[in-house]
Structure formats: C-alpha cells, structure tokens
Coordinates of C-alpha atoms in Angstrom, one line a residue:
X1 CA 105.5 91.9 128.3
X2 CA 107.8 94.7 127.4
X3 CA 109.3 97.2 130.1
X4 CA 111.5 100.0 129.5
X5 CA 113.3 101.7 132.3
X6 CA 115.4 104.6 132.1
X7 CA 116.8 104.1 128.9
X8 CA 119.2 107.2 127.9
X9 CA 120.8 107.8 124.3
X10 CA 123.2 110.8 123.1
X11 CA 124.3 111.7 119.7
X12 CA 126.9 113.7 120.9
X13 CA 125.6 116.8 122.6
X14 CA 122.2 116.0 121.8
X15 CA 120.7 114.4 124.0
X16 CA 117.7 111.8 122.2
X17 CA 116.6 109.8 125.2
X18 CA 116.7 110.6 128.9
X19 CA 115.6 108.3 131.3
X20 CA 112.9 107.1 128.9
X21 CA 110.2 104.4 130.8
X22 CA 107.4 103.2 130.1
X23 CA 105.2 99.3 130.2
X24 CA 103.5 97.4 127.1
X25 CA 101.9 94.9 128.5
X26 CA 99.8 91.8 126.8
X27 CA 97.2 92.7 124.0
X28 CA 98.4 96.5 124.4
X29 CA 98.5 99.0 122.1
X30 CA 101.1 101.6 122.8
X31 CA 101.4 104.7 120.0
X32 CA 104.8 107.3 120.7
X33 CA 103.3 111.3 119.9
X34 CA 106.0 113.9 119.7
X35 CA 108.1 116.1 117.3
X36 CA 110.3 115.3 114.8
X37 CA 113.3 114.8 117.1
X38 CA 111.7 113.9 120.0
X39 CA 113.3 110.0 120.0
X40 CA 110.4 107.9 118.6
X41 CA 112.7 106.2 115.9
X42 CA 115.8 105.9 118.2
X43 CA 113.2 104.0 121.0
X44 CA 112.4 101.4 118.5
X45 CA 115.7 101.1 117.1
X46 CA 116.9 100.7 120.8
X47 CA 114.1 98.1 121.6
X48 CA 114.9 96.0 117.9
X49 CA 118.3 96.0 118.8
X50 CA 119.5 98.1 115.4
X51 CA 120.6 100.7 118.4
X52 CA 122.5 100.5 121.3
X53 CA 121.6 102.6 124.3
X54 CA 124.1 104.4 126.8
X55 CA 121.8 103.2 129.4
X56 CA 118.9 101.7 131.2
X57 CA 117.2 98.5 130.6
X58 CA 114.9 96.8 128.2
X59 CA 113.0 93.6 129.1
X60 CA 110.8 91.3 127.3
X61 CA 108.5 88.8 129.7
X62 CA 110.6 89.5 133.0
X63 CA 114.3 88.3 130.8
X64 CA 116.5 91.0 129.8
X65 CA 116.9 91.9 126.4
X66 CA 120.8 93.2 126.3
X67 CA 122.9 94.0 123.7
X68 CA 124.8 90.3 123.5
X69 CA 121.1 89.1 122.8
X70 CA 119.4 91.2 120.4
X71 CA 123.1 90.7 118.6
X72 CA 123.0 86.9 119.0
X73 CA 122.4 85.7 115.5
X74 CA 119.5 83.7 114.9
X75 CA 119.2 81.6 111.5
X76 CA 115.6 80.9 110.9
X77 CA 116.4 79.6 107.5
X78 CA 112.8 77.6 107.4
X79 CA 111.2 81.7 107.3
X80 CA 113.9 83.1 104.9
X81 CA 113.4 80.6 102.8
X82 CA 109.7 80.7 102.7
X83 CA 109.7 84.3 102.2
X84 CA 111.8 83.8 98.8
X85 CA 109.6 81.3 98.0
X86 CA 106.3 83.8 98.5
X87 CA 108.0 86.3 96.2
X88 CA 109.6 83.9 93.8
X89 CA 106.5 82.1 92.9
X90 CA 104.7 85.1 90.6
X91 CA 107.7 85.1 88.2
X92 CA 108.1 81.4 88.1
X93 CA 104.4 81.1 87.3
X94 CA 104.5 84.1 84.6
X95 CA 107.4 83.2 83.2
X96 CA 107.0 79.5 82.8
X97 CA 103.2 80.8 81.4
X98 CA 105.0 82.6 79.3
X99 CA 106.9 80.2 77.9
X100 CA 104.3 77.7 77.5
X101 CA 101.9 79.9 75.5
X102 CA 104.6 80.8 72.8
X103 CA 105.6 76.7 72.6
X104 CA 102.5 76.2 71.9
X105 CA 101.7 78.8 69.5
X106 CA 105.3 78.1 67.4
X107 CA 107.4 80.6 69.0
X108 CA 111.0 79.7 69.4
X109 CA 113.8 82.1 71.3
X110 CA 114.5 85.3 70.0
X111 CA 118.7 85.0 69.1
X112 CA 119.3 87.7 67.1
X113 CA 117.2 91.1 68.1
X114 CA 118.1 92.7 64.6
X115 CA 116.1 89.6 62.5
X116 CA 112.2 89.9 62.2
X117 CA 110.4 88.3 64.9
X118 CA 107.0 87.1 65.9
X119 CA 104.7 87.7 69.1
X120 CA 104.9 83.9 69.9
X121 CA 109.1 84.5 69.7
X122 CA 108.3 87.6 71.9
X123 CA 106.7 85.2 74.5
X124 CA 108.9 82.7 74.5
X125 CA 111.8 85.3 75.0
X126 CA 110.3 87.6 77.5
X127 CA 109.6 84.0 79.4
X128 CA 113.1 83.0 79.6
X129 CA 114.3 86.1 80.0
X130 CA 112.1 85.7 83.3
X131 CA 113.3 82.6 84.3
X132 CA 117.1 84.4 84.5
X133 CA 115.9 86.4 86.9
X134 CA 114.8 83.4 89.4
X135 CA 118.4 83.5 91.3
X136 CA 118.3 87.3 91.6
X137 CA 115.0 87.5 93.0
X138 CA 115.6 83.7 95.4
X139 CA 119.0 85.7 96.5
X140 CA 117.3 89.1 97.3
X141 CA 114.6 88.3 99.1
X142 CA 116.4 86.1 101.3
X143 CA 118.3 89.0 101.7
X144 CA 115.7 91.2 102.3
X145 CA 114.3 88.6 104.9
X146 CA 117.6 88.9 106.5
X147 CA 118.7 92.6 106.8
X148 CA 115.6 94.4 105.6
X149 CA 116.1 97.2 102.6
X150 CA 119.8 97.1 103.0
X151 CA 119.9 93.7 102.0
X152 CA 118.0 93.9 98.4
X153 CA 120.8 95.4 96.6
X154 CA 123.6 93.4 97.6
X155 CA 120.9 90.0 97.3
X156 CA 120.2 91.3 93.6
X157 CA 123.8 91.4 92.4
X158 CA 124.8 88.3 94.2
X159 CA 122.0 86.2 92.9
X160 CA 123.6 87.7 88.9
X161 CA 126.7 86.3 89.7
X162 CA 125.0 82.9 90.4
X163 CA 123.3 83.2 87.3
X164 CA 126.2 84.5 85.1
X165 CA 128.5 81.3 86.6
X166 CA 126.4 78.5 86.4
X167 CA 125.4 78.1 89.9
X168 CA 122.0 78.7 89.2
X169 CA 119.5 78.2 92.0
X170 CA 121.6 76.6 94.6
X171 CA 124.3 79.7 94.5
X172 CA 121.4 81.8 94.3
X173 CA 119.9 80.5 97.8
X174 CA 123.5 80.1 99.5
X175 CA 124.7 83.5 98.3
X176 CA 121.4 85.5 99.4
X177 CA 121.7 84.1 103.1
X178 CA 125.9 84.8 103.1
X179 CA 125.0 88.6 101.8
X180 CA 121.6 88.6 104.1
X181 CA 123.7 87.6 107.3
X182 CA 126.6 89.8 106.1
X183 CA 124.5 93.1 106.1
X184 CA 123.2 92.4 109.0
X185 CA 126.3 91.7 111.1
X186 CA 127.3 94.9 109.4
X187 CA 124.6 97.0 110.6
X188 CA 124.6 95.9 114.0
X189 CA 128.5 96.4 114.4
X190 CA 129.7 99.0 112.0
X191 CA 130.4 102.0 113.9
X192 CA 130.5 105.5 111.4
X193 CA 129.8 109.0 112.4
X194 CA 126.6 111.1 112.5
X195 CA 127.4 112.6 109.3
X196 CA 127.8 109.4 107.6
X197 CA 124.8 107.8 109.0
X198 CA 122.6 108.4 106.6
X199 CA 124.8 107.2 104.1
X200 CA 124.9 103.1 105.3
X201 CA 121.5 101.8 104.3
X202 CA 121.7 103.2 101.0
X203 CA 125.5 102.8 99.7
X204 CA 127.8 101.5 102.8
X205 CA 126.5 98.5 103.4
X206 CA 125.3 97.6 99.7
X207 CA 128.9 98.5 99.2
X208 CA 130.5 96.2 101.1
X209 CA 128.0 93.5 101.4
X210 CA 128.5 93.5 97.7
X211 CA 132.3 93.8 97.8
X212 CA 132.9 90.9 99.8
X213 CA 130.1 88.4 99.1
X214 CA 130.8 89.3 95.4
X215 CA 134.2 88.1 95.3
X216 CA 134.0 85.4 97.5
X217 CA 131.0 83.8 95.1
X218 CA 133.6 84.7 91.9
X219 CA 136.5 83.0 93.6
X220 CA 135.6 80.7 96.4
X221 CA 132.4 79.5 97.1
X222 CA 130.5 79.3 93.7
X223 CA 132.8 76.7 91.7
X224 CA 132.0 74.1 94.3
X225 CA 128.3 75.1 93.9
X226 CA 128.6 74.9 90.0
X227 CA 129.8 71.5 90.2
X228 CA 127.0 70.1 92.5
X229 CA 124.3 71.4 90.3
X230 CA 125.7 70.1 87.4
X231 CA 126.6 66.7 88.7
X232 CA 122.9 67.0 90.1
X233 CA 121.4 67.7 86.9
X234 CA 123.4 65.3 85.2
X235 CA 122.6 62.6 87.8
X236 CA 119.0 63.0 87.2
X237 CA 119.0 62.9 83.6
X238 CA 121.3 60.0 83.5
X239 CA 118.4 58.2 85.4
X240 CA 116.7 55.2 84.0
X241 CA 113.5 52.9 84.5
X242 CA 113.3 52.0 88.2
X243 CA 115.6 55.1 89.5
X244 CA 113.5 57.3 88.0
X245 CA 110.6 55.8 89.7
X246 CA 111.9 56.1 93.2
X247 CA 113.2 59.0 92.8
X248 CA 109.9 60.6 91.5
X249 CA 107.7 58.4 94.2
X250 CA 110.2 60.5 97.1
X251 CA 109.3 63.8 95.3
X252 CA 105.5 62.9 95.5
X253 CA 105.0 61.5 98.6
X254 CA 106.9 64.9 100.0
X255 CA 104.3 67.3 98.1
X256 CA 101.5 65.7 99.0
X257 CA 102.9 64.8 103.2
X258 CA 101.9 68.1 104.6
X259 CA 99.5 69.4 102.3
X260 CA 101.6 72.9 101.5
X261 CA 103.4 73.0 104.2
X262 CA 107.0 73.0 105.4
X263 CA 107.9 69.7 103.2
X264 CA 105.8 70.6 100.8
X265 CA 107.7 73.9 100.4
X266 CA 111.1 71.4 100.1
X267 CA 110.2 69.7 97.1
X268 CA 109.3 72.6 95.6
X269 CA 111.9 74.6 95.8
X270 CA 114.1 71.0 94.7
X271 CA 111.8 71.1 91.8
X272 CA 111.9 74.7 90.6
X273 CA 115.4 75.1 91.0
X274 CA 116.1 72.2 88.9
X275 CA 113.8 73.8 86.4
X276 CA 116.2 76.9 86.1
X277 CA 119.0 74.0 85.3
X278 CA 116.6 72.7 82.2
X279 CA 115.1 69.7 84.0
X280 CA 111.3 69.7 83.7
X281 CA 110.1 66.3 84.7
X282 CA 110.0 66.9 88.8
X283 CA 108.1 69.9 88.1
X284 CA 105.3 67.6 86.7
X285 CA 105.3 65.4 89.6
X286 CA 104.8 68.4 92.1
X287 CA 101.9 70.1 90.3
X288 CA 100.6 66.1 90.0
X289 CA 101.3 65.6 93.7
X290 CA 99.5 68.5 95.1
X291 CA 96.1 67.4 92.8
X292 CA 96.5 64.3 94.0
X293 CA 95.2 64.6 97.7
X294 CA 91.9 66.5 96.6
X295 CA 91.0 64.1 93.7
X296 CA 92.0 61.0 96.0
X297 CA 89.5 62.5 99.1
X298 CA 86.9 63.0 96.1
X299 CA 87.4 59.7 94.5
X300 CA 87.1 58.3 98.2
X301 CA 83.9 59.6 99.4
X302 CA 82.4 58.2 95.7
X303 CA 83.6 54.4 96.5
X304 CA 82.2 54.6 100.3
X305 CA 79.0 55.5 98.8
X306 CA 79.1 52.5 95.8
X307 CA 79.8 50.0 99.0
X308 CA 77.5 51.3 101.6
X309 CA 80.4 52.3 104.0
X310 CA 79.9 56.2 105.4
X311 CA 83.6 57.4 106.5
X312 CA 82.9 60.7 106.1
X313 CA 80.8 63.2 108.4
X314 CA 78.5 65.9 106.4
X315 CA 80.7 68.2 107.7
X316 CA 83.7 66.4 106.1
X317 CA 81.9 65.7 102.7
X318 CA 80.9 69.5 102.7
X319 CA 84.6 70.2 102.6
X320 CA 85.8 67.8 100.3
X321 CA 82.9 69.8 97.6
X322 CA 85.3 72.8 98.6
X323 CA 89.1 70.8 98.0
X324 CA 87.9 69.4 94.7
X325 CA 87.4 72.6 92.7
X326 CA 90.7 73.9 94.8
X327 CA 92.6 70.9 93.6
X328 CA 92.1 71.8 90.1
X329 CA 93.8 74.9 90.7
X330 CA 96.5 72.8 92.5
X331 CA 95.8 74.0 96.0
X332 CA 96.5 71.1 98.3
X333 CA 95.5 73.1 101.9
X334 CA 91.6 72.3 100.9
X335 CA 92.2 68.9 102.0
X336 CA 93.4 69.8 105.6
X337 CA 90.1 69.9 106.9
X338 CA 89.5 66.7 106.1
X339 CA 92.8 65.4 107.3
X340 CA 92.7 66.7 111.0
X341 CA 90.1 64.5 112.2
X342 CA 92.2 61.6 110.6
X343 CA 95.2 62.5 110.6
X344 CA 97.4 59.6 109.9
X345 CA 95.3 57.7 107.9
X346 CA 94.8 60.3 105.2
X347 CA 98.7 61.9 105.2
X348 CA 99.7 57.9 104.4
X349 CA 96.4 57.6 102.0
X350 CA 98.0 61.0 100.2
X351 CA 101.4 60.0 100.2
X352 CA 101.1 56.8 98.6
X353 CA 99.1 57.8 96.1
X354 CA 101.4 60.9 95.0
X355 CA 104.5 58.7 95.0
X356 CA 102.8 56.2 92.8
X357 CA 101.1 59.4 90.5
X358 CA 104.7 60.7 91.0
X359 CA 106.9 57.9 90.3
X360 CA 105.1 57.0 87.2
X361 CA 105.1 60.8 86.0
X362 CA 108.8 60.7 86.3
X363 CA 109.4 57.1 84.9
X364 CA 107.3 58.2 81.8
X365 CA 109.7 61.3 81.1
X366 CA 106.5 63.8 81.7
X367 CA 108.2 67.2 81.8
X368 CA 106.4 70.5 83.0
X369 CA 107.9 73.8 82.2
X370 CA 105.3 75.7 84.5
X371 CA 105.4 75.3 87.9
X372 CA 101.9 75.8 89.2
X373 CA 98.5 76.3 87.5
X374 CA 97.3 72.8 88.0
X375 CA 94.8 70.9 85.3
X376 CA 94.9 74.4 83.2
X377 CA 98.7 74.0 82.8
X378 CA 98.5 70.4 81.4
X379 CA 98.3 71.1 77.7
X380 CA 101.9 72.6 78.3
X381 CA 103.5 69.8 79.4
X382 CA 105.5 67.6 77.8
X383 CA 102.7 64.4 77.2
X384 CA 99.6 65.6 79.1
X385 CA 97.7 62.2 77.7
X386 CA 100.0 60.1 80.1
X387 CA 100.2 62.7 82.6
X388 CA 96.4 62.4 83.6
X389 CA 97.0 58.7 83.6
X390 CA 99.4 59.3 86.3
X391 CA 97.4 61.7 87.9
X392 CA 94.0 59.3 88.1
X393 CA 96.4 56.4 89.2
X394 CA 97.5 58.3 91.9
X395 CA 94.0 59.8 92.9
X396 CA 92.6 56.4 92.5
X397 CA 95.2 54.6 95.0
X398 CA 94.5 57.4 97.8
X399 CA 90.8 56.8 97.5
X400 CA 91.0 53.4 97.6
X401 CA 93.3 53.8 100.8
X402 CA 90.9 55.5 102.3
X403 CA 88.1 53.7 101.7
X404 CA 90.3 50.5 103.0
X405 CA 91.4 52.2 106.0
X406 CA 89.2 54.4 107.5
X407 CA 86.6 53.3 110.2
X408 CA 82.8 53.1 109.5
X409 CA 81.0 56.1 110.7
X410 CA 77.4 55.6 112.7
X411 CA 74.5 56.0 110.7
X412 CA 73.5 59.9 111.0
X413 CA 70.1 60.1 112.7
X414 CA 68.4 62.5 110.4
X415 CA 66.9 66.1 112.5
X416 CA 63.0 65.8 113.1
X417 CA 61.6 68.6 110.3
X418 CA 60.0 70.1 113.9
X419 CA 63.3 70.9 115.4
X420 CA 64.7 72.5 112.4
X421 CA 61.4 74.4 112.3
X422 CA 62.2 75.9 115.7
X423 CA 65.7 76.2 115.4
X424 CA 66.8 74.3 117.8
X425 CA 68.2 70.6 119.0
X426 CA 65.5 67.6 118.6
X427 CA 66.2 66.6 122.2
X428 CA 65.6 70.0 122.8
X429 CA 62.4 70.3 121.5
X430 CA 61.4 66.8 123.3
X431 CA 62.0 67.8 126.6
X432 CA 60.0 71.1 126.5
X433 CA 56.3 70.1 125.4
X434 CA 55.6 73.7 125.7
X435 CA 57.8 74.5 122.9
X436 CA 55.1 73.4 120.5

C-alpha cells in the first residue's frame, strides 16, 4: 500500500533522512525505533505531506503521492462539519439544560453582577453564558478539523467576532472553514528558518490566520452573513398557519430520513443555529422527529398484532424492544435495524410521520430551548401538553404506514422442544435418528 524509496531530507548541514526505504503493505503494522534525531517525525511529516522531501519517492497503492497532491486541497466539508457538530453538542445540551432548569425554577438572567442573586438566576446565566460560546466552539473545531492544533486559536477568535457582530451561527461555520483552510495553506507553503520553526504552530500561524480572517469577517464577509441570519430569523418568525406547517413537515421528514445520519445532521445544525438567533420552535420538531421513528416501529408491531398480520421477524421485534427505550432518549439509530431489511418502506413510513409530528409542532408555536434529551426535556418546552399530541400523531401515522404497507410475513414454524434440547436445527435432528 505504502512504499518509500530513497527519500532524503537536510536541515542544512544535517542531514535527517538518507536514502530512507522501506514497504507497509495491507493490514501491516510498521513502528520507527531510533534516537531523538534519528528522522522518525520528519518521515511522517514527509509521508502526510506537512514536509517536503529533497528527494526520493512516496507512493500510496502503485500512484505517486507528490508534492502537487498531498498540497491539492481537499474540502470535505460533510467531515468538518460533523466533527463541530460532535464537539458542539455537550455545550448545546448543558447549556440549554441549564437554562431550562433555572426557567423552571424562577430564575431570570443575571444583568447586574453587583445586585443579589439567586441559584436559579445563576443557572439561567451560566446557561446563556454557554450558548455564547456555540460560534466559538462551531468555528474552532472546524478549524481544528482543518489544520489540526494550529487551527484552534485562530477558530476561537474568529467564531467571537461572529458572536460579537451578529452573525451568530452562520459566520461562526463560514469563518472556522475560511481560518481552517487558511492555516493550513499556510503551513503547507510558508517557508521560515530553522530557528523560527518552532515558533509557527504556536504564534505564526495563529498570528496570521487571525490577522487576516479577523479583519476580513470585521469588514467584508460578516455584514452580508449578518443580514441573511436576520432576514432568516425574521422570515421564520413572520410565518403563519400553513407556512409554518410546511416548513416544520420539511424539517421532520429530514430528521427522521436517515435515522442520524448525514441529513439528519442538516437539520440539526439548521435547528441549533437558529436556536443561538432566539428561535426555539424547529428545535422541538427535531427532538420530536428523531422520537418519532422508534414510537412509530413500536406503535406498528402493536396494530399487526390487533389484526393478525405478522410483518415483523422475531429478530426484528427483538430490536424494536431495543429502539423503544432508545427513542425515549431521542436516539433514532435503534431503528436502523429494522429499516435495512425494508428499507424504503420504513424511511417513507418515518418521514411522513415526522413531517406530520413536525409540521403540527411548528404550526402550534411549540418551542424547545434544549436541543437533545428527548421525553425528559419535554417539561421545558414551551407547551409540552400539545407537544406529545404531536409527537403520538406522528408515531401513530408511521405505524399505521407500516402496518398498511409492509408485506405479510409466513407464519414462523415454531422449533421442536427436541431440537432446542440438542442444540441444534429440527431438520438436523430428523435426518440423524442416532442423534436421539
């Protein structure tokens, strides 16, 4: 898989690497031993691409790997984004936890630090206080996903100035991937001396990553971002009756389509960063859309069973006992076992049922200011009476789907009590009379 062949590398009269080769081949472990010195860092660095050798060659699967392709940039904006997602998600749940436990306990925002204060106050202030943070932490771990450590700095105090001018979550994502790619064009191309080199993860690059990203989001790119998100947030609260339906049906349907997955991930980041911008009702329709799938595959194997119609192996009904309890906690992946022997009749079973949960969560004005924590978060939201209505309308359309739709299984044949005895197949058992 990999080959390295005479690959050479001075630091000016010291020479690091001469004439280096060696094979890693498929499924191979390969570990470098040698002193401090000996070139184990400046190999990797060579083979990552953060290096350039003076010579030799290094191949991956018979294709050379030169220095125009490790350099070629490479967007991958589906993993950067996930991995801001993956980090953002603790603070959006503690925070908007936070927040919800002082609401509901009387607590009101700390404005004036001098004046006496409660511990609901406390909570409610340390929770927004937390949701500030959302585009500094969205900006630097895309960052970080982009140009490793060099990147968190620079990510950190761009995602600030998105916060500090209104460009909340949108200039937050748009900034960490400009400051992300940034770093790492500069690490790849800026040339310093050996003195100096330990000096570029750690103050050049933040530096100038910083430097230029910074004032471009001051003066250039974040006004335009500042007026989408507000004419986005006014847009959505401006929306009445049948809008609002449509608009929450789209955002179900896409939370409960891939059961956590890439789509999934969409409308949750659309509905957490409208969260940082006030707007609370799409977050109740994505905690309601990921219940939905679960309680729907529940609700469905209890109608096949009230009109005689099996559509479920005992394999599948085992796992649906599994997704239930998982759907309380609003984890949506439980259902995946059940969808991939069925796959398009249960993702359009799902996703009708979430837009109609979702559409009437967002037509009724049900607001969430917690993004995750399913059934145990619903005494926070805004009207949880109505929002279990939607939630059991939903879950009741998918089961109903699914009972409509899906083929009728054979009847079982149950194992002879023999076989099971001996462990082993009833036509097993039938053919060999000497198994008795």
């Amino acid at each position: 898989m990999l080959k390295i062949t005479h690959l050479s590398k001075r630091y000016g009269s010291l020479q690091a690497l001469d004439s280096l080769s060696f094979d890693v081949g498929a499924h191979e472990l390969v570990g470098f031993v040698g002193a401090n010195g000996a070139g184990k860092s400046t190999t990797m660095r060579i083979i990552m691409g953060v290096l350039e050798g003076d010579g030799g060659t290094v191949t991956w699967d018979g294709a050379p790997v030169d220095a125009a392709a490790r350099r070629r940039p490479r967007l991958e904006l589906k993993r950067h984004a996930l991995t801001a997602i993956s980090y953002m998600l603790p603070l959006v749940v503690a925070a908007g936890l936070l927040i919800a436990i002082g609401n509901l306990t009387g607590g009101a925002v700390i404005e004036d630090y001098k004046q006496p204060y409660g511990w609901q106050d406390a909570l409610v202030s340390l929770g927004v206080l937390g949701m500030g943070l959302l585009a500094p932490v969205i900006s630097a771990a895309i960052a970080y996903s982009i140009a490793d450590r060099p990147g968190i700095a620079p990510g950190l105090l761009i995602g600030l100035i998105a916060h500090s001018i209104g460009a909340g979550f949108l200039g937050g994502m748009l900034g960490g991937f400009l400051v992300g790619w940034f770093t790492l064009w500069l690490k790849t191309r800026l040339r310093v001396p050996r003195w100096a080199q330990g000096l570029m993860p750690m103050m050049i690059l933040p530096l100038l990553s910083t430097l230029v990203i910074g004032l471009l989001m001051f003066f250039v790119i974040g006004v335009p971002i500042v007026w989408v998100t507000q004419w986005l947030t006014d847009v959505l609260t401006s929306m009445r009756g049948s809008m609002r339906f449509v608009f929450g049906a789209l955002m179900g349907a896409m939370a409960a389509f891939d059961f956590g997955g890439p789509v999934n991930k969409v409308a949750s980041l659309f509905a957490d960063g409208l969260l940082l911008e006030g707007v609370t009702e799409p977050e109740a329709v994505k905690v309601l859309a990921s219940m939905v799938p679960p309680f729907g595959v529940g609700i469905s194997l209890l109608l096949a069973r009230i009109v005689r119609k099996p559509i479920y192996t005992a394999q599948e009904r085992n796992n649906i006992g599994i997704a239930i309890p998982m759907g309380v906690c609003m984890i949506t992946e439980g259902v995946i076992p059940i969808a991939a022997g069925d796959l398009v009749r249960v993702v359009l079973s799902c996703s009708t049922g979430a837009a109609v949960g979702g559409g009437l969560s967002m037509m009724w004005g049900i607001g969430s200011p917690v993004p995750s924590g399913g059934l145990f978060i619903v005494p926070a939201m805004s009207n949880p009476l109505l929002f279990m209505v939607a939630l059991l309308a939903g879950s009741v359309v998918t089961g109903i789907l699914l009972v409509l739709t899906k083929r009728r299984l054979p009847r079982e044949t149950p194992e002879p009590p023999a076989a099971r005895e001996e462990g082993r197949p009833a036509a097993r058992a039938a053919a060999d009379p000497l198994a008795a």
